[in-house]
Amino acid sequence: MNVTLTPSVELAELGRFFRIAVRRIDAGEAGPEMFSGAVDAAWHRLVADPVAHEAFAFRHAGRRLVHVEGSGAGFVSWVGAYEEAYGPLPEVWFTDADGTVDTAALARYRETGEVWAEWNCGPVEGDDGDDLVPASHR
């Protein structure tokens, strides 16, 4: 499959997410939590083309990253690092895969500077040739 990478807010944010991910991984921390349905949907489209996904990861992270399924909920720990590098999170981080914005979560973030959310996946450094792996298999 050949994915055409049309520039989008979602892909721009995925690139930023990848840069945050490698900083955390290099510091010995867990990869960041992917809590945006919109950004994750763009990631899933990219994963469908392993060559494009690898090129994107190398361009934004300097290495191969793997999309790993794994759910959780709670405080999203990487927001401060994002804000230091790029400023406040844009609305797309509070948007689901269908384009609906969680206005309550966005308002809470804008008021408190914190994000509390649920997630279903995140990145790890890749080495096994499979870009979409359940956490139970890693």
Short mmCIF file of C-alpha atoms in Angstrom, two decimals:
data_model
loop_
_atom_site.label_atom_id
_atom_site.label_comp_id
_atom_site.label_asym_id
_atom_site.label_seq_id
_atom_site.Cartn_x
_atom_site.Cartn_y
_atom_site.Cartn_z
CA MET A 1 0.00 0.00 0.00
CA ASN A 2 1.22 3.49 -0.78
CA VAL A 3 -0.08 6.24 1.51
CA THR A 4 -0.04 9.75 0.12
CA LEU A 5 1.11 12.07 2.88
CA THR A 6 -0.96 15.18 2.41
CA PRO A 7 0.16 17.75 4.95
CA SER A 8 -2.37 18.14 7.74
CA VAL A 9 -2.63 19.42 11.28
CA GLU A 10 -2.86 15.79 12.45
CA LEU A 11 0.40 14.79 10.76
CA ALA A 12 2.15 17.93 11.98
CA GLU A 13 1.08 17.06 15.52
CA LEU A 14 2.11 13.43 15.06
CA GLY A 15 5.58 14.66 14.10
CA ARG A 16 5.73 16.75 17.28
CA PHE A 17 4.46 13.76 19.27
CA PHE A 18 7.25 11.62 17.80
CA ARG A 19 9.87 14.22 18.81
CA ILE A 20 8.47 14.25 22.36
CA ALA A 21 8.46 10.42 22.33
CA VAL A 22 12.17 10.07 21.56
CA ARG A 23 13.09 12.60 24.23
CA ARG A 24 11.14 10.56 26.78
CA ILE A 25 12.52 7.23 25.55
CA ASP A 26 16.09 8.59 25.61
CA ALA A 27 15.52 9.79 29.19
CA GLY A 28 14.45 6.27 30.20
CA GLU A 29 10.78 7.23 30.51
CA ALA A 30 7.76 5.52 28.99
CA GLY A 31 6.60 6.67 25.58
CA PRO A 32 3.91 9.36 25.65
CA GLU A 33 0.23 8.54 25.81
CA MET A 34 -1.66 9.04 22.52
CA PHE A 35 -4.95 10.52 23.67
CA SER A 36 -6.14 12.23 20.47
CA GLY A 37 -8.42 10.14 18.28
CA ALA A 38 -7.75 12.49 15.35
CA VAL A 39 -3.96 12.30 15.59
CA ASP A 40 -4.09 8.55 16.23
CA ALA A 41 -6.30 8.05 13.15
CA ALA A 42 -3.64 9.81 11.06
CA TRP A 43 -1.03 7.54 12.65
CA HIS A 44 -3.07 4.44 11.75
CA ARG A 45 -3.32 5.58 8.13
CA LEU A 46 0.44 6.07 8.10
CA VAL A 47 1.10 2.65 9.64
CA ALA A 48 -0.80 1.11 6.71
CA ASP A 49 2.23 1.99 4.55
CA PRO A 50 5.34 0.74 6.40
CA VAL A 51 7.74 2.56 4.06
CA ALA A 52 5.96 5.90 4.53
CA HIS A 53 5.67 5.30 8.28
CA GLU A 54 9.36 4.57 8.65
CA ALA A 55 10.32 7.62 6.57
CA PHE A 56 8.01 9.80 8.65
CA ALA A 57 9.44 8.44 11.91
CA PHE A 58 13.02 8.99 10.78
CA ARG A 59 12.21 12.52 9.62
CA HIS A 60 10.56 13.49 12.92
CA ALA A 61 12.17 11.20 15.50
CA GLY A 62 15.46 10.22 13.93
CA ARG A 63 14.62 6.55 14.32
CA ARG A 64 11.95 3.92 13.83
CA LEU A 65 8.98 4.08 16.20
CA VAL A 66 6.35 1.39 16.57
CA HIS A 67 2.66 1.95 17.30
CA VAL A 68 1.81 -0.21 20.32
CA GLU A 69 -1.71 -0.82 21.55
CA GLY A 70 -2.18 -0.37 25.26
CA SER A 71 -5.01 1.36 27.05
CA GLY A 72 -4.93 3.55 30.08
CA ALA A 73 -6.45 6.60 31.67
CA GLY A 74 -5.19 9.36 33.87
CA PHE A 75 -2.85 12.32 33.83
CA VAL A 76 -1.15 12.85 30.46
CA SER A 77 2.44 13.28 31.55
CA TRP A 78 4.06 14.77 28.47
CA VAL A 79 2.02 17.97 28.05
CA GLY A 80 4.58 20.14 29.87
CA ALA A 81 7.36 19.01 27.53
CA TYR A 82 5.12 19.73 24.53
CA GLU A 83 4.30 23.22 25.81
CA GLU A 84 7.98 24.01 26.39
CA ALA A 85 8.79 23.06 22.81
CA TYR A 86 5.69 24.19 20.90
CA GLY A 87 3.34 26.19 23.11
CA PRO A 88 -0.19 25.18 24.17
CA LEU A 89 -1.76 22.04 22.76
CA PRO A 90 -3.96 22.83 19.76
CA GLU A 91 -7.60 21.77 19.54
CA VAL A 92 -6.78 18.69 17.45
CA TRP A 93 -5.48 16.98 20.59
CA PHE A 94 -9.03 17.09 21.95
CA THR A 95 -10.63 15.89 18.72
CA ASP A 96 -11.84 12.36 18.07
CA ALA A 97 -11.35 10.37 14.86
CA ASP A 98 -14.70 11.64 13.53
CA GLY A 99 -13.70 15.29 13.98
CA THR A 100 -15.73 16.01 17.12
CA VAL A 101 -13.99 18.25 19.64
CA ASP A 102 -14.34 17.41 23.33
CA THR A 103 -15.00 21.01 24.31
CA ALA A 104 -15.19 20.21 28.04
CA ALA A 105 -11.74 18.56 28.04
CA LEU A 106 -10.31 21.40 25.97
CA ALA A 107 -11.77 23.98 28.37
CA ARG A 108 -10.36 22.09 31.40
CA TYR A 109 -6.93 22.05 29.75
CA ARG A 110 -7.08 25.76 28.95
CA GLU A 111 -8.14 26.51 32.53
CA THR A 112 -5.76 24.21 34.41
CA GLY A 113 -2.93 23.44 31.97
CA GLU A 114 -3.42 19.73 32.69
CA VAL A 115 -4.80 16.93 30.56
CA TRP A 116 -6.60 13.96 32.05
CA ALA A 117 -7.69 11.51 29.38
CA GLU A 118 -8.00 7.95 28.16
CA TRP A 119 -5.69 6.43 25.55
CA ASN A 120 -5.39 3.22 23.57
CA CYS A 121 -1.82 3.30 22.29
CA GLY A 122 1.58 4.90 22.28
CA PRO A 123 5.00 4.64 20.67
CA VAL A 124 8.01 2.50 21.46
CA GLU A 125 11.32 2.33 19.71
CA GLY A 126 10.94 -0.14 16.84
CA ASP A 127 13.06 -3.14 16.08
CA ASP A 128 10.90 -6.04 14.95
CA GLY A 129 9.47 -5.05 11.57
CA ASP A 130 5.86 -4.88 12.81
CA ASP A 131 4.45 -1.37 13.13
CA LEU A 132 1.20 -2.24 14.89
CA VAL A 133 1.60 -4.63 17.77
CA PRO A 134 -0.58 -5.36 20.79
CA ALA A 135 1.17 -4.53 24.06
CA SER A 136 0.74 -8.15 25.16
CA HIS A 137 3.10 -9.19 22.36
CA ARG A 138 5.97 -6.79 23.15
#
